[in-house]
Amino acid sequence: MMSRAEVSARVRAVMARMTLAEKIGQLSMLADGLVETGPPGPHNPFTMILEGRVGSLLNVWGRDLIREAQRKAVEESRLGVPLFFGLDVVHGHRSIHPVPLGEACAFDRELWEQTARDSAIEAVSDGIHMTFAPMIDVARDIRWGRIVECAGEDPYVNAEFARARVRGYQAADAEGFMRLAACAKHFCAYGAVLAGRDYAEADVSERTLHEVYLPPFKAAVEESVAAIMPAFVDVAGVAMTAHEKLMRGLLRTQWGFDGLIVSDYNAVSELMNHGVAADLAEAAALALHAGVDIDMMSEAFPQGLPVALERGAVSLEQIDDAVARVLAFKERMGLFDDPYRGIGVDISAGRAARRALSREAARRSIVLLRNEDAMLPLRAKSIALIGPMADAPEDQLGAWASAGAGAESITIVEGLRQGLAGAHVSFARGCAFTAPIDGGVDDAVMGARDADAVVLCIGEDRLSTGEAASRTKPEIPAAQLDLARAVYAAGKPVVLVLCVSRPLVLPDWLVDGARALLIGWHAGSEMGPALADILSGAFNPSARLCVSWPTTTGQTPVFFGMRPTGRPHDPNNGWSTGFLDAPYAPRFSFGEGIGYAHFTRGNLRLDEATINRHAVTTLRVDVTNVSEVPGVETLFLFARDPVAQVTRPLLELKDFTKVALAPGKTTQVSFSLRASDFSYLDSELQPRLDNGVIRLFVGASARASDLDCIELTIADGPREA
Ligand code: GLC
């Protein structure tokens, strides 16, 4: 609850003049139609602005539209309370960056912050005050379309991504105001939906909540995230929008989160669909009790709260508490001082730099997984560029591309023709995303036969990913596989570029038949030049997978943090965990990725191999670039607790870092460790730190073959001086 002392005199004065309808208006967020992100509503936002029955709008942007809406609110409504505007600025606003699942593969906290800051600059100039981002739902099920929006399978990576994004979005502007409020979403365990089916129940244990799904939100709160959005789902039977224990209990009381809680789209009304509210009044009361301040696009608060108040199901104080938080947010954003702050400010001078960052983010997100016979960098003088994704200006932007326009994309065909100097690049689409084109395959095969090498760009269209895009067959569409088969049969070396927003199940022949294989993701406005930079060798690829790629849909979820079981997988023992019809390991593991340089690791050591429970130590390893080209190596630090009171994951990611090395150079990479880093939740979900051995693994991926191990012992001993 906000203490009365925290509410400024100005806010109190405004509230004192408000009618109940005007107070509830501040708790209502309505959509207005530049982009549709949920079922349209029956209302006309502009009428409701005049009547003071809406406090914020979403899905509208642009200087003129925002100014007019704000002018109506400020000049024509009775109290003139300014609106705030929200939008899903998830991976860029006009200069679009790689989808988050792709940018997470850069494993670069500074990049993640920079791209968020650029997004904020562009969004604010279009009149936006809050982005519904970062999305930090740990996801391990490739059937779930929203996996695209998060930072992959690991809680620590999503937590680091959350910190960087919140810092980037909320950085202070020239006047010292928070530039763009971040709204971390979707609290919580949305990524655990049953069968990867969007909106389905998420039946996870308390342990999994605390070990996997909550840590990224804790990190966002520690970075002072301005808002949080509960997930659509019910978690173990309790609908998140009404989850008083996790929202008022854990989030607000235990973690001290004092920002706004903004419901997801129509989610308050949908408590009736969940079967936990009989009418709008009950739905409104449940959400308000749980801590929801703003009802996005539902009729529950506007119609239900007055009835709930009459019934005594909510108190005026509870409503006032939410209204005070909303008005305090507007005051913090400077809207009472200047309702038009930032709208339309000229940011054109920085456009080139923002596009350059978009290209840099794309280069550092594209993952090279195979490079047989060092086919890359390309030396071919005639290249047949083939596939629907090579000329896909809208689709390369990916889902949730905000105000990004395909017209401003540089496609792969444009990028390669500009970037592969001296090479002739022919182009054949070959097929559409999900259907053949008359003569398309023949044209493509002819192009392949006439060229020295093929660059084949296939994958998902953007509408096959994101919200309400769950797939039972997360595979490359048949028409594109038919094209690939025919092109492979032409017998020229193929560089396969998968332009996707989730791991897809790939046929062995498609992977094995490619001389080189890259995961291009949907890499944003500058995807073309970024890919050209990699294919030409102008940029040495450094990205690593942030999510495992299952071999079959039936194998999902598969991830490095699984538990050992009582019969750990043993290929030589049929009585061990695994499958009869699929391998135990994923096709590609977390952390996989190569570049044009090659690195070795050596001299792994600990400053102290035994420490007491309050101590710290440092793990060190020497890394050498043993190739003739400069490059960047990514190193992961995992831990394994072999004996504990509860079962512990096979690997837990504790840190990651990148190191740039010139040819032949060696450097020391170090990781600081505290004994407390290895505490865990015991059988009662209480923090526990045991004496004993912790196995530490350092390496280039979660594959055992890529890891070196050293043991740290934690023992009783004198408290450090
Ligand atoms: C959508 C999404 C949410 C988004 C909101 C507003 O349904 O679940 O992520 O922020 O509505 O567009």
XYZ file of C-alpha atoms and ligand atoms in Angstrom:
733
model
C 0.000 0.000 0.000
C 1.368 3.450 -0.765
C 1.693 5.386 2.431
C -0.185 8.672 2.463
C 3.177 10.381 3.021
C 4.450 9.066 -0.313
C 1.542 10.605 -2.217
C 2.407 14.144 -3.212
C 0.212 17.050 -2.295
C -0.517 17.587 -5.977
C -1.784 14.045 -6.405
C -3.836 14.265 -3.226
C -5.370 17.507 -4.418
C -6.357 15.964 -7.768
C -7.822 12.901 -6.068
C -9.828 15.027 -3.669
C -11.712 16.493 -6.615
C -12.346 13.191 -8.409
C -15.703 11.486 -8.620
C -15.769 7.691 -8.241
C -16.185 7.365 -12.033
C -13.143 9.571 -12.607
C -11.100 7.563 -10.087
C -12.053 4.302 -11.791
C -11.263 5.990 -15.102
C -7.649 6.317 -14.005
C -7.592 2.529 -13.493
C -8.772 1.819 -17.041
C -6.433 1.403 -20.034
C -8.067 1.244 -23.444
C -6.688 0.260 -26.829
C -6.951 2.429 -29.852
C -6.475 0.894 -33.168
C -3.079 1.327 -34.823
C -2.251 -2.277 -33.989
C -4.468 -5.058 -32.673
C -3.039 -7.134 -29.842
C -6.271 -8.622 -28.570
C -10.037 -8.726 -29.116
C -11.346 -5.209 -29.992
C -13.606 -3.551 -27.394
C -17.020 -1.828 -27.702
C -15.823 1.576 -26.570
C -14.751 4.813 -28.233
C -11.663 5.913 -26.327
C -11.962 9.540 -27.329
C -15.476 9.808 -25.855
C -14.213 8.205 -22.671
C -11.288 10.620 -22.519
C -13.662 13.582 -22.521
C -15.680 11.969 -19.721
C -12.547 11.228 -17.689
C -13.278 7.500 -17.851
C -9.884 6.374 -19.141
C -6.456 7.011 -17.659
C -4.175 5.509 -20.311
C -4.259 4.230 -23.877
C -2.344 1.479 -25.590
C -1.603 0.622 -29.208
C -1.579 4.171 -30.484
C 1.527 6.170 -31.320
C 2.690 9.086 -33.430
C 2.991 12.757 -32.632
C -0.323 13.941 -34.037
C -2.532 11.154 -32.663
C -0.941 11.285 -29.224
C -1.020 15.075 -29.059
C -4.713 15.142 -29.982
C -5.664 12.487 -27.449
C -3.627 14.210 -24.758
C -5.055 17.616 -25.670
C -8.604 16.264 -25.273
C -7.714 14.874 -21.867
C -5.873 17.916 -20.610
C -8.016 20.667 -22.140
C -11.492 19.181 -22.545
C -12.034 16.751 -19.678
C -13.350 18.120 -16.354
C -10.145 17.685 -14.337
C -7.603 17.722 -17.164
C -5.640 14.748 -15.823
C -3.053 13.741 -18.471
C -3.087 10.287 -20.030
C -0.122 7.991 -20.367
C 0.423 5.807 -23.440
C 1.655 2.208 -23.532
C 2.909 0.042 -26.400
C 4.707 -3.258 -26.908
C 8.142 -1.925 -27.783
C 9.770 -5.324 -27.390
C 12.716 -5.290 -29.783
C 12.827 -1.816 -31.252
C 10.239 0.758 -32.252
C 11.135 1.977 -35.742
C 14.701 0.628 -36.025
C 13.852 -2.996 -35.314
C 16.375 -5.226 -33.573
C 16.501 -9.021 -33.624
C 13.645 -10.719 -31.827
C 14.553 -11.136 -28.131
C 15.214 -14.884 -28.465
C 17.766 -13.969 -31.111
C 19.336 -10.984 -29.352
C 19.697 -13.073 -26.198
C 22.129 -15.216 -28.214
C 24.551 -12.283 -28.183
C 25.060 -12.922 -24.437
C 25.968 -9.268 -24.136
C 24.424 -7.303 -21.274
C 25.644 -3.965 -22.664
C 24.135 -4.612 -26.092
C 20.807 -5.560 -24.523
C 20.829 -2.268 -22.626
C 21.871 -0.215 -25.657
C 19.135 -1.583 -27.885
C 16.587 -0.919 -25.135
C 17.821 2.649 -24.806
C 17.545 3.234 -28.562
C 14.056 1.726 -28.535
C 13.102 4.147 -25.765
C 14.387 7.164 -27.664
C 12.287 6.248 -30.700
C 9.184 5.302 -28.713
C 9.204 8.469 -26.586
C 9.435 10.674 -29.654
C 6.276 8.892 -30.844
C 4.552 9.776 -27.570
C 4.941 6.468 -25.688
C 5.491 6.480 -21.907
C 5.462 2.754 -21.085
C 6.625 -0.288 -22.975
C 5.105 -3.670 -22.191
C 8.563 -5.185 -22.044
C 10.860 -6.908 -21.212
C 9.109 -10.227 -21.585
C 11.084 -12.494 -19.265
C 9.070 -15.684 -19.186
C 11.574 -18.559 -19.150
C 10.513 -20.800 -22.057
C 11.521 -24.363 -22.890
C 8.631 -25.553 -25.052
C 9.116 -24.891 -28.747
C 5.405 -25.390 -29.393
C 4.714 -22.102 -27.578
C 4.793 -19.202 -30.041
C 5.731 -16.675 -27.362
C 9.146 -18.266 -26.821
C 10.230 -15.659 -29.356
C 9.711 -12.849 -26.877
C 11.938 -14.079 -24.047
C 15.652 -14.676 -23.492
C 15.468 -18.457 -23.743
C 15.502 -21.462 -21.433
C 17.528 -20.254 -18.521
C 16.432 -18.209 -15.471
C 19.827 -16.515 -15.050
C 19.989 -15.358 -18.682
C 16.410 -14.025 -18.461
C 17.311 -12.280 -15.208
C 20.380 -10.624 -16.748
C 18.303 -9.710 -19.785
C 15.683 -8.177 -17.484
C 18.273 -6.062 -15.676
C 19.795 -4.770 -18.895
C 16.451 -4.027 -20.529
C 15.029 -2.177 -17.517
C 18.206 -0.099 -17.238
C 18.092 0.684 -20.952
C 14.413 1.578 -21.167
C 14.299 3.538 -17.921
C 17.551 5.466 -18.290
C 17.093 9.116 -17.372
C 16.598 11.556 -20.232
C 18.247 14.964 -20.560
C 15.753 16.464 -18.114
C 16.366 13.717 -15.560
C 13.036 11.985 -16.052
C 12.784 8.232 -16.614
C 12.731 8.052 -20.395
C 10.460 5.029 -20.897
C 8.766 3.021 -18.144
C 9.360 -0.717 -18.448
C 6.594 -3.191 -17.673
C 8.117 -6.620 -17.034
C 5.862 -9.443 -18.167
C 4.169 -11.870 -17.781
C 4.231 -12.543 -14.075
C 4.636 -15.544 -13.891
C 5.272 -19.046 -15.277
C 3.539 -18.198 -18.570
C 6.243 -20.201 -20.337
C 5.067 -23.350 -18.592
C 1.695 -23.515 -20.356
C 0.462 -27.076 -20.795
C 1.585 -28.573 -24.141
C 2.949 -25.218 -25.207
C -0.651 -24.205 -25.886
C -0.995 -20.452 -25.409
C -3.181 -19.306 -22.486
C -3.364 -22.887 -21.110
C -2.871 -23.697 -17.443
C 0.652 -23.653 -15.999
C 0.751 -26.348 -13.358
C 4.169 -25.868 -11.800
C 5.478 -26.680 -8.338
C 6.321 -24.015 -5.782
C 9.945 -25.099 -6.221
C 9.906 -24.579 -9.973
C 8.236 -21.209 -9.486
C 10.997 -20.057 -7.187
C 13.921 -21.723 -8.977
C 12.904 -20.975 -12.582
C 10.058 -18.516 -13.215
C 10.383 -15.910 -10.462
C 14.118 -15.031 -10.552
C 13.891 -12.861 -13.716
C 11.097 -10.810 -12.119
C 13.086 -10.459 -8.894
C 15.917 -9.063 -11.014
C 13.560 -6.607 -12.726
C 12.253 -5.412 -9.350
C 15.830 -4.987 -8.116
C 16.406 -2.745 -11.142
C 13.348 -0.680 -10.088
C 11.119 -1.729 -12.947
C 8.211 0.704 -13.142
C 5.450 -1.840 -13.801
C 4.667 -5.533 -13.941
C 2.033 -7.380 -15.957
C 0.490 -10.590 -14.602
C 0.187 -13.495 -16.993
C -3.078 -14.662 -18.550
C -2.621 -18.100 -17.066
C -3.615 -19.815 -13.891
C -0.655 -21.166 -11.918
C -1.558 -24.364 -10.121
C -5.201 -23.348 -10.254
C -4.860 -19.724 -9.154
C -5.362 -17.200 -11.946
C -2.363 -14.881 -11.964
C -4.557 -11.781 -12.409
C -6.106 -12.632 -9.050
C -3.047 -14.164 -7.397
C -2.994 -12.243 -4.123
C -0.283 -14.443 -2.594
C 2.229 -13.920 -5.422
C 1.330 -10.327 -6.250
C 0.400 -8.611 -2.988
C 2.278 -11.111 -0.885
C 5.543 -11.861 -2.661
C 5.868 -9.042 -5.211
C 4.713 -6.091 -3.179
C 5.292 -7.098 0.438
C 8.326 -9.381 0.344
C 10.146 -7.878 -2.642
C 8.973 -4.303 -1.956
C 7.740 -3.646 -5.485
C 5.937 -0.295 -5.409
C 5.318 0.175 -9.125
C 2.179 -0.330 -11.161
C 0.545 -3.679 -11.815
C -1.082 -3.520 -15.244
C -3.347 -6.428 -16.170
C -2.912 -8.158 -19.465
C -5.384 -7.452 -22.251
C -8.959 -8.125 -20.999
C -7.498 -10.478 -18.393
C -9.552 -9.057 -15.501
C -12.851 -9.864 -17.218
C -11.417 -13.215 -18.234
C -11.379 -14.239 -14.586
C -14.965 -15.197 -15.332
C -13.742 -17.547 -18.061
C -11.292 -19.006 -15.588
C -14.365 -19.781 -13.519
C -13.238 -17.863 -10.439
C -15.633 -14.895 -10.800
C -19.386 -15.011 -11.368
C -19.622 -11.483 -12.777
C -17.594 -8.362 -13.575
C -17.901 -7.070 -10.019
C -16.373 -10.256 -8.574
C -13.651 -10.204 -11.225
C -12.838 -6.579 -10.449
C -12.742 -7.226 -6.717
C -10.441 -10.245 -7.095
C -8.016 -8.300 -9.278
C -7.984 -5.229 -7.062
C -7.467 -7.336 -3.931
C -4.582 -9.112 -5.675
C -2.896 -5.792 -6.426
C -3.886 -4.993 -9.998
C -3.890 -1.209 -10.445
C -4.872 -0.914 -14.103
C -7.406 -2.991 -16.027
C -6.245 -3.225 -19.633
C -9.117 -3.329 -22.076
C -11.745 -5.058 -19.970
C -15.115 -3.879 -18.679
C -14.438 -5.234 -15.205
C -13.059 -2.132 -13.499
C -15.293 0.381 -15.317
C -18.506 -1.598 -14.819
C -17.625 -3.973 -12.005
C -15.829 -1.815 -9.445
C -18.826 0.460 -8.651
C -20.935 -2.664 -7.997
C -18.152 -4.287 -5.976
C -17.969 -1.126 -3.878
C -21.725 -1.168 -3.275
C -21.513 -4.825 -2.292
C -18.692 -4.034 0.134
C -16.441 -6.415 -1.797
C -13.864 -3.632 -2.162
C -13.248 -0.471 -0.174
C -12.870 3.076 -1.430
C -9.433 3.044 0.229
C -8.321 0.175 -2.004
C -9.490 2.065 -5.072
C -7.791 5.243 -3.847
C -4.551 3.325 -3.271
C -4.499 2.184 -6.900
C -5.468 5.645 -8.170
C -2.689 7.225 -6.115
C -0.158 4.818 -7.649
C -1.327 5.639 -11.163
C -1.227 9.405 -10.574
C 2.155 9.127 -8.847
C 3.443 7.305 -11.941
C 2.185 10.113 -14.184
C 3.821 12.655 -11.899
C 7.093 10.671 -11.974
C 6.954 10.716 -15.794
C 6.642 14.515 -15.662
C 3.198 14.481 -17.232
C 1.658 16.889 -14.730
C 4.446 19.370 -15.522
C 4.310 18.850 -19.275
C 1.693 16.424 -20.676
C 3.341 16.685 -24.104
C 6.856 16.011 -22.852
C 9.038 14.350 -25.475
C 6.307 13.987 -28.086
C 7.646 14.678 -31.551
C 11.118 15.630 -30.422
C 13.377 15.490 -33.467
C 15.548 12.369 -33.212
C 16.446 12.180 -36.884
C 20.079 13.080 -36.232
C 20.537 9.781 -34.421
C 18.763 7.599 -36.965
C 21.901 6.397 -38.723
C 23.461 5.420 -35.404
C 20.302 3.577 -34.374
C 20.247 1.674 -37.641
C 23.926 0.883 -37.155
C 23.133 -0.523 -33.701
C 20.305 -2.563 -35.210
C 22.827 -4.023 -37.656
C 25.340 -4.649 -34.891
C 22.705 -6.388 -32.758
C 21.735 -8.557 -35.726
C 25.368 -9.498 -36.484
C 25.874 -10.494 -32.879
C 22.662 -12.522 -32.715
C 23.092 -14.700 -35.799
C 24.424 -18.091 -34.715
C 26.824 -20.073 -36.917
C 26.381 -23.770 -36.110
C 28.233 -25.540 -38.941
C 30.990 -24.453 -41.274
C 32.234 -27.580 -43.048
C 35.481 -27.174 -45.010
C 35.545 -23.556 -43.845
C 33.030 -22.716 -46.524
C 32.519 -19.390 -44.794
C 33.593 -16.678 -45.263
C 32.227 -17.100 -48.782
C 34.767 -16.923 -51.589
C 32.386 -17.903 -54.362
C 32.108 -15.421 -57.194
C 28.633 -16.457 -58.226
C 26.049 -17.084 -55.550
C 22.491 -18.362 -55.959
C 20.407 -16.807 -53.225
C 17.255 -18.876 -52.827
C 14.226 -19.001 -50.552
C 11.208 -16.987 -49.371
C 13.027 -15.488 -46.384
C 15.642 -13.852 -48.602
C 13.128 -11.236 -49.652
C 10.824 -10.857 -46.652
C 10.965 -7.238 -45.454
C 8.032 -7.594 -43.046
C 8.745 -11.117 -41.828
C 12.388 -10.440 -41.044
C 11.126 -7.946 -38.423
C 9.544 -10.771 -36.451
C 6.588 -10.636 -34.068
C 5.865 -7.552 -31.930
C 7.679 -5.220 -34.317
C 5.946 -2.101 -32.941
C 6.104 0.700 -35.544
C 8.712 -1.132 -37.604
C 7.914 -0.970 -41.312
C 8.942 -3.496 -43.922
C 9.535 -0.589 -46.282
C 12.475 0.381 -44.091
C 13.952 -3.115 -43.943
C 17.065 -4.038 -45.840
C 16.338 -7.556 -46.986
C 18.809 -10.399 -47.315
C 18.822 -10.125 -51.118
C 19.546 -6.396 -50.879
C 22.108 -6.942 -48.147
C 24.006 -9.637 -49.994
C 24.056 -7.710 -53.270
C 25.433 -4.689 -51.423
C 27.734 -6.580 -49.092
C 29.299 -9.392 -51.111
C 31.582 -7.264 -53.205
C 32.740 -8.867 -56.425
C 30.218 -11.691 -56.279
C 27.257 -12.049 -58.591
C 24.166 -12.798 -56.497
C 21.164 -14.229 -58.330
C 17.847 -14.572 -56.503
C 15.038 -17.108 -56.787
C 12.222 -17.162 -54.256
C 11.556 -20.819 -55.001
C 8.278 -20.997 -53.085
C 6.035 -19.056 -50.753
C 6.224 -19.670 -46.996
C 3.684 -22.483 -46.968
C 2.892 -23.139 -50.622
C 4.724 -23.800 -53.893
C 4.995 -21.189 -56.633
C 4.486 -22.288 -60.247
C 7.942 -22.978 -61.650
C 9.542 -21.693 -58.468
C 11.578 -24.791 -57.697
C 12.776 -25.139 -61.303
C 13.962 -21.525 -61.340
C 15.754 -22.062 -58.060
C 17.458 -25.252 -59.214
C 18.533 -23.567 -62.439
C 20.019 -20.716 -60.419
C 21.848 -23.184 -58.199
C 23.303 -25.042 -61.184
C 24.598 -21.782 -62.667
C 26.301 -20.694 -59.440
C 29.370 -21.725 -57.442
C 27.467 -21.756 -54.130
C 23.941 -21.502 -52.772
C 22.638 -19.423 -49.872
C 19.261 -20.941 -48.953
C 17.047 -18.807 -46.679
C 14.009 -20.628 -45.284
C 12.026 -20.560 -42.059
C 8.905 -19.186 -40.409
C 6.808 -16.215 -41.395
C 6.293 -13.728 -38.594
C 2.627 -14.625 -38.079
C 3.650 -18.182 -37.207
C 5.288 -16.922 -34.051
C 4.368 -14.761 -31.080
C 1.056 -14.680 -29.221
C -1.715 -17.149 -30.040
C 0.741 -18.935 -32.356
C 1.291 -22.307 -30.683
C 2.178 -25.099 -33.112
C 1.937 -28.859 -32.710
C 4.372 -29.261 -35.598
C 7.098 -26.641 -35.106
C 8.778 -27.538 -38.380
C 9.851 -25.967 -41.660
C 6.750 -25.906 -43.922
C 6.626 -28.720 -46.498
C 6.835 -26.387 -49.502
C 10.128 -25.022 -48.207
C 11.475 -28.528 -47.524
C 10.566 -29.528 -51.080
C 12.494 -26.515 -52.334
C 15.474 -27.387 -50.140
C 15.505 -31.002 -51.331
C 15.573 -29.928 -54.959
C 18.253 -27.319 -54.360
C 20.429 -29.792 -52.434
C 20.099 -32.218 -55.343
C 21.681 -29.624 -57.632
C 24.943 -30.608 -55.949
C 26.380 -27.189 -55.140
C 27.647 -26.314 -51.619
C 24.793 -24.830 -49.595
C 24.830 -22.236 -46.835
C 21.542 -22.828 -45.003
C 20.118 -19.804 -43.158
C 17.136 -20.544 -40.881
C 15.089 -17.391 -40.369
C 12.951 -18.351 -37.399
C 11.618 -17.155 -34.057
C 11.769 -20.435 -32.230
C 13.801 -23.647 -32.406
C 12.259 -25.808 -35.136
C 12.387 -29.553 -35.585
C 14.702 -30.154 -38.538
C 15.066 -33.257 -40.716
C 18.557 -34.763 -40.522
C 19.069 -34.461 -44.298
C 18.460 -30.701 -44.155
C 21.132 -30.203 -41.493
C 23.617 -32.773 -42.770
C 23.309 -31.593 -46.379
C 24.250 -28.022 -45.543
C 27.941 -27.121 -45.824
C 27.273 -24.227 -43.448
C 24.308 -23.629 -41.161
C 23.275 -20.337 -39.538
C 20.337 -19.431 -37.305
C 19.441 -16.017 -38.664
C 16.394 -15.566 -36.434
C 14.097 -12.725 -37.458
C 16.940 -10.276 -37.087
C 15.184 -6.978 -37.708
C 15.503 -4.008 -40.028
C 19.143 -4.631 -40.869
C 19.031 -8.397 -41.294
C 20.371 -8.231 -44.832
C 23.548 -6.255 -44.179
C 24.180 -8.182 -40.948
C 24.051 -11.527 -42.728
C 26.241 -10.183 -45.517
C 28.774 -9.029 -42.921
C 28.982 -12.596 -41.613
C 29.009 -14.359 -44.997
C 31.704 -12.012 -46.333
C 33.845 -12.354 -43.209
C 33.580 -8.651 -42.399
C 32.166 -9.797 -39.065
C 33.300 -12.890 -37.232
C 30.153 -14.547 -35.784
C 30.118 -14.690 -31.979
C 26.521 -15.619 -31.063
C 25.652 -18.713 -29.035
C 22.279 -20.454 -28.644
C 20.249 -19.313 -25.621
C 17.821 -22.190 -26.078
C 18.219 -25.912 -26.837
C 16.903 -27.237 -30.161
C 14.992 -30.530 -29.708
C 15.448 -33.265 -32.316
C 11.693 -33.943 -32.350
C 8.615 -32.257 -30.944
C 8.158 -35.251 -28.714
C 11.498 -34.533 -27.045
C 10.396 -31.067 -25.905
C 10.938 -29.698 -23.333
C 14.653 -30.456 -23.293
C 17.094 -28.099 -21.573
C 20.427 -28.189 -19.770
C 18.930 -27.567 -16.323
C 17.025 -30.859 -16.115
C 17.347 -32.979 -12.979
C 19.483 -36.177 -12.966
C 16.672 -38.666 -12.099
C 17.377 -41.917 -10.265
C 18.484 -43.431 -13.572
C 20.552 -40.776 -15.299
C 20.799 -41.188 -19.041
C 23.302 -43.862 -20.048
C 23.358 -44.840 -23.727
C 24.681 -48.268 -22.724
C 21.971 -48.959 -20.214
C 18.415 -49.469 -21.356
C 17.219 -48.949 -17.813
C 18.132 -45.286 -17.886
C 16.128 -42.169 -18.721
C 15.749 -41.434 -22.431
C 13.651 -42.377 -25.479
C 13.385 -45.393 -27.728
C 12.806 -43.255 -30.832
C 14.878 -40.131 -30.233
C 18.219 -39.254 -28.698
C 18.361 -37.968 -25.130
C 20.374 -34.885 -26.076
C 18.930 -32.002 -28.121
C 20.037 -31.512 -31.707
C 21.745 -28.285 -30.694
C 22.589 -27.475 -27.082
C 22.438 -24.266 -25.105
C 25.586 -22.254 -25.806
C 26.384 -23.890 -29.121
C 27.769 -21.662 -31.848
C 31.077 -21.203 -33.650
C 32.986 -18.429 -35.363
C 35.869 -18.119 -37.769
C 38.432 -18.110 -34.992
C 39.233 -21.076 -32.736
C 39.965 -20.956 -29.040
C 41.456 -23.254 -26.442
C 41.102 -23.123 -22.664
C 43.689 -24.124 -20.125
C 45.042 -23.736 -16.609
C 41.652 -23.822 -14.911
C 42.190 -22.929 -11.280
C 40.661 -21.530 -8.094
C 42.347 -19.010 -5.886
C 41.055 -21.058 -2.959
C 39.780 -24.576 -3.565
C 38.175 -24.674 -0.119
C 36.263 -21.768 1.373
C 34.024 -21.295 4.339
C 30.378 -20.399 4.137
C 30.939 -16.652 4.254
C 33.933 -16.512 1.946
C 34.585 -15.595 -1.670
C 37.074 -16.902 -4.194
C 37.912 -16.519 -7.864
C 37.904 -19.074 -10.622
C 40.400 -18.386 -13.403
C 40.974 -19.896 -16.830
C 43.338 -18.999 -19.662
C 41.822 -18.617 -23.122
C 43.898 -18.609 -26.292
C 42.955 -17.665 -29.842
C 44.777 -20.369 -31.805
C 43.656 -19.126 -35.223
C 44.836 -16.465 -37.652
C 41.796 -14.243 -37.267
C 40.624 -12.103 -34.351
C 37.508 -13.365 -32.638
C 35.236 -13.277 -29.596
C 34.777 -16.317 -27.359
C 31.833 -16.743 -25.017
C 32.450 -18.569 -21.772
C 29.770 -20.009 -19.516
C 30.172 -20.871 -15.846
C 27.907 -23.686 -14.670
C 27.643 -25.373 -11.281
C 26.488 -28.822 -10.198
C 25.695 -29.704 -6.615
C 26.195 -33.479 -6.596
C 24.765 -34.153 -3.136
C 22.069 -31.964 -1.561
C 18.913 -32.304 0.500
C 16.819 -32.092 -2.677
C 17.584 -33.052 -6.279
C 19.553 -30.331 -8.012
C 19.792 -29.565 -11.750
C 22.453 -31.311 -13.838
C 23.810 -27.848 -14.579
C 22.968 -24.394 -13.241
C 24.224 -21.345 -15.111
C 25.972 -18.963 -12.747
C 27.652 -16.493 -15.099
C 28.692 -15.835 -18.684
C 31.204 -13.513 -20.270
C 32.750 -12.735 -23.638
C 36.393 -12.184 -24.419
C 37.853 -10.671 -27.605
C 41.254 -12.016 -28.642
C 43.683 -11.223 -31.444
C 45.266 -14.169 -33.279
C 47.665 -16.112 -31.081
C 46.865 -14.137 -27.953
C 46.033 -15.554 -24.544
C 44.106 -13.881 -21.763
C 42.943 -14.811 -18.291
C 39.195 -14.929 -17.714
C 38.017 -14.863 -14.117
C 34.716 -15.408 -12.337
C 34.156 -14.157 -8.782
C 32.410 -16.684 -6.553
C 30.760 -16.411 -3.148
C 29.942 -19.489 -1.110
C 26.390 -18.142 -0.880
C 26.085 -18.442 -4.671
C 25.613 -22.169 -4.062
C 22.760 -22.024 -1.606
C 19.513 -23.606 -2.728
C 15.917 -24.015 -1.563
C 15.581 -26.973 0.762
C 12.619 -29.316 1.004
C 10.707 -26.562 2.826
C 11.728 -23.997 0.198
C 14.000 -22.290 2.671
C 17.517 -21.164 1.628
C 20.145 -23.732 2.603
C 23.899 -23.888 2.106
C 25.598 -27.203 2.674
C 29.195 -27.997 3.384
C 30.592 -30.158 0.631
C 31.751 -30.219 -2.957
C 30.393 -28.038 -5.737
C 31.489 -29.006 -9.232
C 32.224 -25.970 -11.390
C 32.187 -26.202 -15.177
C 33.623 -23.611 -17.539
C 33.263 -23.811 -21.276
C 31.760 -22.816 -24.569
C 28.381 -24.519 -24.235
C 26.303 -26.813 -22.003
C 27.610 -29.867 -23.855
C 29.845 -32.037 -21.664
C 32.430 -32.070 -24.455
C 32.716 -28.295 -24.252
C 33.233 -28.086 -20.473
C 36.203 -28.236 -18.107
C 35.541 -29.113 -14.479
C 37.081 -28.121 -11.164
C 35.789 -28.757 -7.650
C 35.180 -26.168 -4.974
C 34.723 -27.311 -1.393
C 32.620 -25.368 1.086
C 33.530 -26.105 4.676
C 32.878 -24.674 8.120
C 35.475 -22.234 9.220
C 36.013 -18.873 10.872
C 33.867 -16.027 9.562
C 36.010 -13.874 7.291
C 37.574 -10.942 9.150
C -1.273 -8.977 -25.296
C -0.080 -9.653 -24.653
C 0.772 -8.722 -23.854
C 0.732 -7.325 -24.441
C -0.682 -6.810 -24.305
C -0.836 -5.427 -24.938
O -2.386 -9.819 -25.195
O -0.343 -10.777 -23.844
O 2.097 -9.266 -23.852
O 1.637 -6.478 -23.756
O -1.638 -7.684 -24.865
O -0.610 -5.498 -26.296
